[in-house]
């Protein structure tokens, strides 16, 4: 964690600048904070093309490649959407209103829930049929949730402080969104250390956040593990946020010497600063048996492949384990469609450092793995054997799974392969976050949707490391006929974001939806991390349990016949979308500056996909 050649002068100067100006950010009036975000939006739009082009070049394809749709979604659009979300909430507060609408917080089945999306009429048009609801922790009251929301702007301001953000190397918007959260939710100025994998984004972020840099509220630095370690231990840094690996957290908190494990057991950390983190894991996609049509199989195969192949699988919530009913006659039909989609996708590489080693490890463990792309990528393991028995454990009780040690190019702040200590007898796809384009299939028993859901929930909770995100695909008629079981599954799955007919990663993009692991991890067993980011309504962290996303099971107009009516066509973030780049470019510009005149172009492009 240290380097004899480490030059600390620039790092120390950045910390000193931030400490000197931290109080001025705390004292900045709400009206001025709103104006800063209003001026931020056009800079996002102006720099969007250059940012996407840089991302595409770094991943090895052209900016007009169909793959670049993921860069529009995961870079400028995510940043514009989250900025707009903060703006909407802060404008409400500035106008003397509560951050949450009167009907947004309510009691439901003994729990307090908060409807957070759609938050505007534009949301309802652009993502028609998509909803998000935050489940608060048991015992939380509606009045308490409303009272604690956005408390820093309602008479309980934050103390000045310097936050260190150790940026992730995979998705461009992660670091930018963490910066916004620390500034606007936690009220701290920010030192952002770029990951070496995407340090090319630094000048682009410095332009977008130019006013914050000029005022001394934000500094960017480069470097790897040594620089990250120096800053984490710096006496001028008050809090730390990491997106990446469990190993990063443990190195900072417990050290890397021979006494690190002893410190962990005794709970005597080297670093006691407030720490928040988002650390990934092995994410499941659970498919409930039902009366699927041929079109349903095709559409959901595209959905599943998207959740794996977006960003070449270099996502902390990329679907790694597809959980299917062993006795369902649709299982093989779905796998056949998945193979078809994988083969039809344009060529690309798994660009993230170490991906080749991790995929080779999958091939070694599974010589039967199918390869559906060039090289060693797009692996499908259609039937993982040796799956732990979950029979008789369908109550899903037990401790959360814990992600293990990643294998990445920069241990200071990268995601990567992970493992679970003591789990050598389990298949590596069940214990290691591959962080690449490999999808494993687990087949579970259960003759009915009710029985299968009990088995699937118990399996995910007990045996898959990580609690960040899970996806559940269920036909509307199946859900109607088995509503109690579906609701129980959503309630029992211990994940910070659950997507019902919606890839859980969409929760990362919406701004209003808190993003983080399911509560329960500790610094001694950090798992998928602690704390929530994004969260534009600024719900109190101690109130949040999970976010539940919902989307139409089928696109318009076919959704009318499946029981999931909406105006949404095939989502533009699907890897199979023919006009995804054009659509998301237009959506980004619309989000940065909404207007009725822009809607026809957005909708026309989306419908052609």
XYZ file of C-alpha atoms in Angstrom:
609
model
C 0.000 0.000 0.000
C 3.066 2.310 0.013
C 5.649 3.150 -2.600
C 9.196 4.544 -2.067
C 8.804 6.608 -5.259
C 5.396 8.030 -4.353
C 5.229 11.783 -4.933
C 2.788 13.103 -2.365
C 3.197 16.837 -2.976
C 0.320 17.174 -5.461
C -1.909 14.916 -3.368
C -1.268 16.891 -0.182
C -1.829 20.177 -1.983
C -5.201 18.959 -3.278
C -6.284 17.989 0.233
C -5.122 21.344 1.614
C -7.039 23.276 -1.056
C -10.212 21.382 -0.258
C -9.881 21.847 3.492
C -9.409 25.562 2.995
C -12.640 25.820 0.986
C -14.832 23.214 2.721
C -16.552 25.838 4.856
C -17.522 27.939 1.851
C -19.385 24.977 0.335
C -21.240 24.390 3.594
C -22.207 28.066 3.619
C -23.332 28.137 -0.025
C -27.054 28.997 -0.047
C -29.548 26.538 -1.492
C -30.481 28.912 -4.310
C -26.858 29.057 -5.449
C -26.489 25.282 -5.241
C -29.504 24.979 -7.514
C -27.981 27.433 -9.987
C -24.741 25.457 -10.044
C -26.652 22.350 -11.129
C -28.636 24.340 -13.688
C -25.354 25.442 -15.269
C -23.930 21.920 -15.002
C -26.566 20.394 -17.288
C -25.601 22.227 -20.501
C -21.934 21.364 -19.910
C -22.931 17.681 -19.721
C -24.754 17.999 -23.038
C -21.929 19.960 -24.670
C -19.328 17.377 -23.675
C -21.446 14.285 -24.290
C -20.151 13.380 -27.764
C -16.525 13.694 -26.685
C -17.113 11.675 -23.518
C -18.824 8.845 -25.399
C -16.130 8.829 -28.085
C -13.432 8.542 -25.421
C -15.237 5.660 -23.737
C -15.701 3.849 -27.044
C -12.034 4.225 -28.010
C -10.914 2.904 -24.635
C -13.103 -0.182 -25.080
C -11.932 -0.828 -28.619
C -14.826 0.166 -30.886
C -15.944 3.207 -32.852
C -18.248 5.875 -31.378
C -20.906 4.954 -33.953
C -20.753 1.243 -33.083
C -23.976 -0.229 -31.705
C -22.011 -0.932 -28.523
C -21.649 2.809 -27.909
C -25.288 2.910 -26.750
C -24.037 1.634 -23.381
C -21.654 4.601 -23.191
C -24.455 7.096 -23.806
C -26.533 5.431 -21.091
C -23.715 4.919 -18.601
C -21.959 8.266 -19.033
C -23.707 11.515 -20.098
C -27.298 10.323 -19.771
C -26.808 8.882 -16.262
C -25.093 12.113 -15.206
C -27.790 14.325 -16.746
C -30.591 12.206 -15.274
C -29.133 12.284 -11.757
C -28.368 15.994 -11.938
C -31.957 16.632 -13.041
C -33.214 14.498 -10.156
C -31.277 16.526 -7.584
C -32.479 19.728 -9.223
C -36.118 18.742 -8.979
C -35.885 17.892 -5.280
C -33.802 20.934 -4.345
C -36.187 23.237 -6.194
C -39.054 21.793 -4.145
C -37.187 22.515 -0.939
C -36.229 26.011 -2.121
C -39.921 26.676 -2.759
C -40.736 25.781 0.849
C -42.141 22.332 0.093
C -41.177 18.958 1.508
C -38.825 16.930 -0.688
C -41.380 14.110 -0.899
C -44.901 14.566 -2.161
C -47.743 13.969 0.270
C -48.818 10.720 -1.398
C -45.324 9.356 -2.080
C -44.845 7.884 1.402
C -47.395 5.378 2.658
C -47.940 2.270 4.688
C -48.294 -0.984 2.707
C -48.674 -4.430 4.235
C -47.161 -3.283 7.490
C -44.178 -1.582 5.816
C -43.486 2.027 4.916
C -42.724 2.427 1.223
C -41.741 5.454 -0.844
C -42.719 5.853 -4.504
C -39.682 7.514 -6.114
C -40.152 6.895 -9.854
C -41.627 8.200 -12.080
C -41.044 11.541 -10.397
C -42.047 13.810 -13.288
C -44.345 13.726 -16.287
C -41.285 13.428 -18.536
C -40.257 10.264 -16.647
C -43.660 8.781 -17.309
C -43.324 9.487 -21.027
C -39.725 8.366 -21.609
C -39.908 5.235 -19.434
C -43.618 4.515 -19.537
C -44.535 1.585 -17.307
C -41.281 1.723 -15.293
C -41.680 2.309 -11.562
C -39.443 2.327 -8.508
C -40.379 2.042 -4.861
C -38.081 2.216 -1.857
C -38.852 -0.215 0.952
C -37.840 1.174 4.300
C -36.654 -0.932 7.200
C -39.155 -2.658 9.482
C -40.464 -0.353 12.190
C -39.921 2.816 10.168
C -42.940 5.121 10.092
C -44.166 7.272 7.236
C -43.903 10.385 9.392
C -40.326 9.528 10.314
C -39.321 8.983 6.698
C -40.739 12.353 5.665
C -39.136 14.136 8.618
C -35.654 12.693 8.037
C -35.549 13.181 4.253
C -33.111 15.890 3.090
C -32.417 16.872 6.675
C -29.221 18.727 5.686
C -31.445 21.228 3.853
C -34.114 21.436 6.538
C -32.440 22.867 9.598
C -29.761 20.219 10.170
C -26.833 21.240 7.928
C -23.779 19.044 7.550
C -20.423 19.917 9.071
C -17.656 20.945 6.644
C -15.525 18.018 5.567
C -13.374 16.475 2.860
C -14.565 13.250 1.211
C -12.225 10.949 -0.689
C -13.908 9.217 -3.628
C -11.914 6.291 -5.003
C -13.351 6.034 -8.487
C -14.266 2.833 -10.286
C -12.629 1.885 -13.576
C -15.561 0.386 -15.442
C -18.630 2.628 -15.925
C -17.854 6.262 -16.702
C -20.620 7.874 -14.654
C -19.813 6.127 -11.368
C -17.193 8.609 -10.185
C -19.237 11.612 -11.333
C -22.378 10.413 -9.545
C -20.426 9.702 -6.364
C -19.075 13.260 -6.515
C -22.587 14.685 -6.775
C -23.757 12.540 -3.854
C -20.930 13.644 -1.589
C -21.417 17.307 -2.466
C -25.193 17.518 -2.384
C -26.307 14.777 0.001
C -23.416 14.506 2.473
C -22.426 18.180 2.158
C -18.680 17.543 1.802
C -16.147 18.797 -0.704
C -14.583 16.028 -2.759
C -11.182 14.670 -3.692
C -11.766 12.226 -6.572
C -8.960 9.804 -7.403
C -9.429 8.461 -10.902
C -8.906 4.773 -11.560
C -5.970 4.110 -13.932
C -8.321 2.179 -16.250
C -10.397 5.266 -17.066
C -8.136 8.154 -16.088
C -8.791 9.478 -19.630
C -12.085 10.807 -18.237
C -10.369 13.229 -15.876
C -10.152 16.239 -18.266
C -13.752 15.630 -19.335
C -14.974 15.617 -15.737
C -12.888 18.705 -14.945
C -14.711 20.556 -17.737
C -18.161 19.358 -16.669
C -17.509 20.212 -13.003
C -15.465 23.300 -13.862
C -17.251 25.678 -11.476
C -16.806 23.312 -8.548
C -13.105 22.939 -9.341
C -12.669 26.706 -9.687
C -14.303 27.354 -6.311
C -12.070 24.814 -4.557
C -14.862 22.334 -3.807
C -13.578 19.532 -6.043
C -10.164 18.209 -6.972
C -9.195 15.343 -9.279
C -5.998 13.326 -8.923
C -4.584 10.288 -10.714
C -2.817 7.250 -9.359
C -3.077 3.665 -8.271
C -3.026 1.752 -5.005
C -0.184 3.725 -3.416
C -1.834 7.076 -4.041
C -5.168 5.724 -2.805
C -3.556 4.433 0.401
C -1.831 7.752 1.081
C -5.048 9.698 0.675
C -7.176 7.268 2.686
C -4.815 7.659 5.648
C -4.429 11.429 5.192
C -5.362 13.411 8.291
C -7.070 15.986 6.070
C -9.578 13.444 4.691
C -12.738 13.030 6.770
C -14.641 10.252 4.948
C -14.083 7.674 2.210
C -16.286 6.227 -0.513
C -15.168 3.314 -2.688
C -16.757 1.678 -5.698
C -14.870 -1.491 -6.556
C -13.527 -4.338 -4.510
C -13.783 -5.879 -1.083
C -10.003 -6.094 -1.086
C -9.796 -2.306 -1.378
C -11.920 -1.835 1.716
C -10.018 -4.411 3.730
C -6.610 -3.019 2.759
C -7.629 0.455 3.926
C -9.380 -0.614 7.108
C -7.253 -3.560 8.279
C -3.965 -3.103 6.413
C -2.062 -5.550 4.228
C 0.629 -6.833 6.574
C 0.721 -10.134 8.447
C -1.412 -8.700 11.271
C -4.333 -7.653 9.047
C -6.459 -10.717 9.824
C -5.705 -10.399 13.518
C -6.964 -6.808 13.446
C -10.114 -7.892 11.675
C -10.875 -10.586 14.248
C -10.262 -8.156 17.108
C -12.131 -5.338 15.309
C -9.213 -2.936 15.790
C -9.065 -1.111 12.450
C -6.155 0.990 11.270
C -8.554 3.455 9.656
C -11.699 4.463 11.541
C -12.981 7.159 9.181
C -16.606 6.978 8.061
C -16.637 4.611 5.096
C -19.237 3.877 2.434
C -18.795 1.444 -0.422
C -20.345 -0.428 -3.340
C -18.418 -3.648 -3.941
C -20.325 -5.978 -6.234
C -20.834 -9.731 -5.947
C -22.442 -12.550 -7.945
C -25.810 -11.313 -9.201
C -28.690 -13.661 -10.076
C -31.387 -13.420 -12.702
C -34.320 -15.612 -11.632
C -36.803 -16.773 -14.294
C -40.202 -17.895 -13.006
C -41.986 -20.525 -15.142
C -45.075 -19.283 -16.939
C -47.150 -19.192 -20.144
C -44.504 -17.531 -22.318
C -45.093 -17.026 -26.037
C -42.388 -17.292 -28.692
C -42.102 -13.503 -28.654
C -41.681 -13.552 -24.870
C -38.777 -15.981 -25.160
C -37.091 -13.779 -27.766
C -37.592 -10.546 -25.833
C -36.498 -11.908 -22.458
C -33.467 -13.609 -24.032
C -32.417 -10.165 -25.292
C -33.068 -8.793 -21.805
C -30.929 -11.465 -20.117
C -28.098 -11.114 -22.628
C -28.170 -7.344 -22.101
C -27.793 -7.831 -18.364
C -24.706 -9.927 -19.070
C -23.116 -8.330 -22.154
C -23.606 -4.639 -21.360
C -20.060 -3.311 -20.874
C -18.786 -6.831 -21.665
C -20.025 -7.955 -18.267
C -17.728 -5.498 -16.482
C -20.560 -4.372 -14.192
C -20.987 -5.005 -10.490
C -24.560 -6.220 -11.121
C -24.033 -8.039 -14.395
C -26.193 -11.165 -14.333
C -23.745 -13.983 -13.687
C -26.090 -16.773 -12.602
C -29.294 -17.464 -14.535
C -31.625 -19.398 -12.219
C -34.060 -21.568 -14.194
C -36.728 -24.162 -13.283
C -35.408 -27.646 -13.991
C -38.788 -29.073 -14.944
C -40.120 -26.157 -17.028
C -40.541 -26.905 -20.725
C -39.471 -23.337 -21.434
C -35.978 -23.675 -19.998
C -34.376 -25.125 -23.117
C -36.346 -22.772 -25.380
C -35.038 -19.785 -23.448
C -31.447 -21.057 -23.574
C -31.754 -21.584 -27.330
C -32.840 -17.960 -27.758
C -29.992 -16.765 -25.524
C -27.496 -18.633 -27.723
C -29.019 -17.053 -30.810
C -28.708 -13.533 -29.370
C -25.123 -14.081 -28.209
C -24.054 -15.296 -31.652
C -25.730 -12.400 -33.467
C -24.072 -9.589 -31.493
C -21.278 -7.567 -33.120
C -17.702 -8.426 -32.195
C -16.050 -6.813 -29.191
C -13.486 -7.699 -26.543
C -13.618 -8.007 -22.777
C -11.553 -4.869 -22.296
C -11.181 -4.710 -18.515
C -7.711 -5.689 -17.245
C -7.569 -9.270 -16.040
C -10.686 -10.365 -17.937
C -8.703 -12.818 -20.046
C -7.401 -14.571 -16.934
C -10.801 -14.707 -15.328
C -12.474 -16.113 -18.443
C -9.664 -18.636 -18.816
C -10.356 -19.748 -15.247
C -14.006 -20.319 -16.193
C -12.927 -22.378 -19.209
C -10.597 -24.454 -17.011
C -13.323 -25.087 -14.438
C -15.898 -25.754 -17.181
C -14.387 -27.432 -20.272
C -17.966 -27.885 -21.471
C -18.556 -24.118 -21.575
C -20.031 -22.922 -24.857
C -18.284 -20.063 -26.679
C -20.622 -17.844 -28.666
C -18.241 -15.060 -29.658
C -14.765 -14.517 -30.997
C -11.862 -15.461 -28.729
C -12.722 -16.695 -25.246
C -15.639 -14.390 -24.508
C -19.427 -14.868 -24.415
C -19.208 -18.047 -22.395
C -22.352 -19.963 -21.498
C -22.248 -22.769 -18.953
C -25.738 -24.253 -19.474
C -25.939 -26.488 -16.414
C -23.754 -25.940 -13.359
C -23.460 -29.155 -11.404
C -22.781 -29.441 -7.704
C -25.265 -26.737 -6.763
C -25.801 -26.674 -2.991
C -29.024 -28.310 -1.849
C -31.578 -25.773 -0.695
C -34.408 -28.233 -0.102
C -36.028 -27.598 3.213
C -34.436 -24.152 3.520
C -36.980 -22.218 1.534
C -37.634 -19.809 4.386
C -34.547 -18.029 3.032
C -33.267 -17.298 6.512
C -29.569 -17.071 7.194
C -26.686 -14.676 6.899
C -26.188 -12.621 3.759
C -23.691 -13.917 1.241
C -20.356 -12.146 1.187
C -18.362 -11.303 -1.943
C -14.727 -12.180 -1.807
C -11.357 -11.043 -3.027
C -11.221 -9.400 -6.462
C -8.593 -9.850 -9.125
C -8.101 -6.527 -10.840
C -5.450 -4.271 -12.261
C -5.639 -1.703 -9.470
C -6.417 -3.129 -6.059
C -7.084 0.341 -4.699
C -10.431 0.837 -6.375
C -11.279 -1.697 -9.057
C -13.960 -4.320 -9.368
C -12.887 -7.784 -10.369
C -12.995 -11.474 -9.696
C -13.963 -12.350 -6.159
C -14.145 -15.428 -4.026
C -15.693 -16.631 -0.801
C -13.332 -17.863 1.852
C -14.001 -21.462 2.777
C -16.092 -22.140 -0.310
C -13.543 -24.189 -2.273
C -16.029 -27.024 -2.660
C -18.465 -24.836 -4.620
C -18.339 -23.986 -8.316
C -16.309 -20.859 -9.067
C -19.232 -19.287 -10.916
C -21.167 -19.456 -7.651
C -18.369 -17.983 -5.552
C -16.316 -15.689 -7.808
C -17.380 -12.450 -9.466
C -16.027 -13.132 -12.955
C -16.367 -9.494 -14.107
C -16.469 -10.568 -17.734
C -18.730 -12.103 -20.355
C -19.487 -15.467 -18.721
C -23.004 -16.607 -17.816
C -23.722 -19.708 -15.742
C -27.049 -21.522 -15.494
C -28.367 -23.094 -12.306
C -31.417 -25.358 -12.550
C -33.522 -25.714 -9.444
C -36.457 -27.923 -8.583
C -39.986 -26.710 -8.021
C -42.979 -28.066 -9.886
C -44.969 -24.856 -9.432
C -44.047 -21.162 -9.466
C -44.631 -21.092 -5.703
C -42.243 -23.962 -5.009
C -39.640 -22.720 -7.485
C -39.639 -19.205 -6.032
C -39.028 -20.561 -2.546
C -36.088 -22.598 -3.824
C -34.667 -19.713 -5.880
C -34.835 -17.185 -3.043
C -33.217 -19.597 -0.596
C -30.465 -20.389 -3.112
C -29.685 -16.734 -3.883
C -29.707 -15.620 -0.258
C -27.676 -18.520 1.088
C -25.178 -19.329 -1.622
C -24.497 -16.382 -3.935
C -22.000 -13.846 -2.585
C -23.152 -10.258 -2.600
C -26.334 -8.322 -1.900
C -26.213 -5.513 -4.466
C -28.760 -6.443 -7.143
C -31.047 -9.250 -8.318
C -33.418 -9.539 -11.284
C -36.715 -11.441 -11.301
C -38.545 -12.228 -14.562
C -42.185 -13.242 -14.184
C -45.067 -13.270 -16.664
C -47.961 -10.981 -15.576
C -50.450 -13.855 -15.601
C -48.131 -15.929 -13.444
C -47.765 -13.062 -11.004
C -51.529 -12.550 -10.903
C -52.139 -16.228 -10.154
C -49.278 -16.480 -7.643
C -49.204 -12.970 -6.237
C -48.520 -14.018 -2.647
C -45.446 -16.023 -3.655
C -44.071 -13.279 -5.904
C -44.549 -10.670 -3.190
C -42.883 -12.980 -0.663
C -39.916 -13.453 -3.014
C -39.460 -9.704 -3.437
C -39.704 -9.235 0.316
C -37.291 -12.061 1.164
C -34.553 -11.430 -1.419
C -31.749 -9.685 0.435
C -30.536 -7.267 -2.231
C -30.254 -3.486 -2.278
C -32.017 -3.305 -5.647
C -34.464 -5.848 -7.044
C -35.689 -5.543 -10.602
C -39.004 -7.218 -11.430
C -38.960 -7.633 -15.221
C -36.244 -5.006 -15.144
C -32.486 -5.496 -14.922
C -31.526 -4.273 -11.457
C -28.750 -2.069 -12.918
C -31.408 0.395 -14.123
C -31.610 1.494 -10.495
C -28.078 2.840 -10.850
C -29.173 5.187 -13.639
C -32.360 6.845 -12.412
C -30.977 9.223 -9.779
C -34.005 9.002 -7.504
C -33.279 5.389 -6.548
C -30.851 4.733 -3.667
C -27.972 2.536 -4.848
C -26.089 0.220 -2.524
C -25.985 -3.175 -0.871
C -28.727 -4.603 1.298
C -28.165 -3.457 4.902
C -26.385 -5.830 7.257
C -22.755 -5.839 6.189
C -20.137 -4.623 8.664
C -16.546 -3.523 8.345
C -15.431 -6.979 9.519
C -17.560 -8.640 6.790
C -17.963 -5.891 4.233
C -19.611 -8.011 1.522
C -21.144 -5.774 -1.150
C -20.512 -2.688 0.948
C -22.292 -0.285 3.266
C -24.314 2.850 2.624
C -26.327 4.194 -0.310
C -25.472 6.771 -2.981
C -27.497 8.682 -5.615
C -30.796 8.917 -3.652
C -31.961 12.319 -4.929
C -34.833 12.493 -2.431
C -32.113 12.224 0.230
C -33.914 9.592 2.259
C -32.123 8.950 5.533
C -29.672 6.102 5.044
C -30.830 4.400 8.222
C -34.351 4.197 6.787
C -33.515 2.408 3.513
C -33.699 -1.357 3.042
C -34.064 -1.881 -0.711
C -35.369 -0.448 -3.960
C -37.862 -2.448 -6.027
C -37.951 -1.620 -9.737
C -40.708 -2.773 -12.066
C -40.941 -2.687 -15.852
C -43.346 -4.069 -18.470
C -42.821 -7.774 -19.163
C -43.328 -7.142 -22.886
C -42.838 -4.015 -25.017
C -45.599 -1.998 -26.633
C -47.897 -2.855 -28.241
C -47.501 -6.550 -27.379
C -47.684 -5.740 -23.675
C -51.409 -5.122 -24.109
C -51.873 -8.856 -24.641
C -49.595 -10.030 -21.813
C -51.118 -7.964 -19.026
C -48.320 -5.357 -18.896
C -49.685 -2.451 -20.945
C -47.362 0.497 -21.540
C -46.157 2.818 -24.279
C -42.544 1.641 -23.992
C -41.000 -0.116 -26.993
C -37.914 -2.307 -26.675
C -35.668 -0.388 -24.227
C -32.849 1.499 -26.011
C -30.269 0.094 -23.586
C -30.877 -3.435 -24.912
C -27.745 -4.672 -26.693
C -29.986 -5.713 -29.583
C -31.528 -2.265 -30.100
C -30.959 -1.193 -33.705
C -31.073 2.551 -32.998
C -29.806 2.582 -29.420
C -26.999 5.064 -30.071
C -29.265 7.603 -31.777
C -32.064 7.143 -29.251
C -29.850 7.551 -26.189
C -28.061 10.524 -27.733
C -31.451 12.206 -28.138
C -32.606 11.119 -24.682
C -29.445 12.646 -23.181
C -30.054 15.989 -24.854
C -33.712 15.887 -23.872
C -32.853 15.144 -20.232
C -30.354 17.989 -20.104
C -32.939 20.442 -21.533
C -36.474 18.974 -21.788
C -38.840 20.293 -24.410
C -41.874 19.079 -26.306
C -40.211 19.762 -29.645
C -37.573 17.106 -28.886
C -40.004 14.328 -28.012
C -40.998 13.254 -31.553
C -37.364 12.626 -32.467
C -36.773 10.566 -29.317
C -39.899 8.471 -29.810
C -39.351 7.969 -33.547
C -35.839 6.683 -32.984
C -36.902 4.429 -30.103
C -39.685 2.858 -32.155
C -37.287 1.989 -34.974
C -35.163 -0.100 -32.609
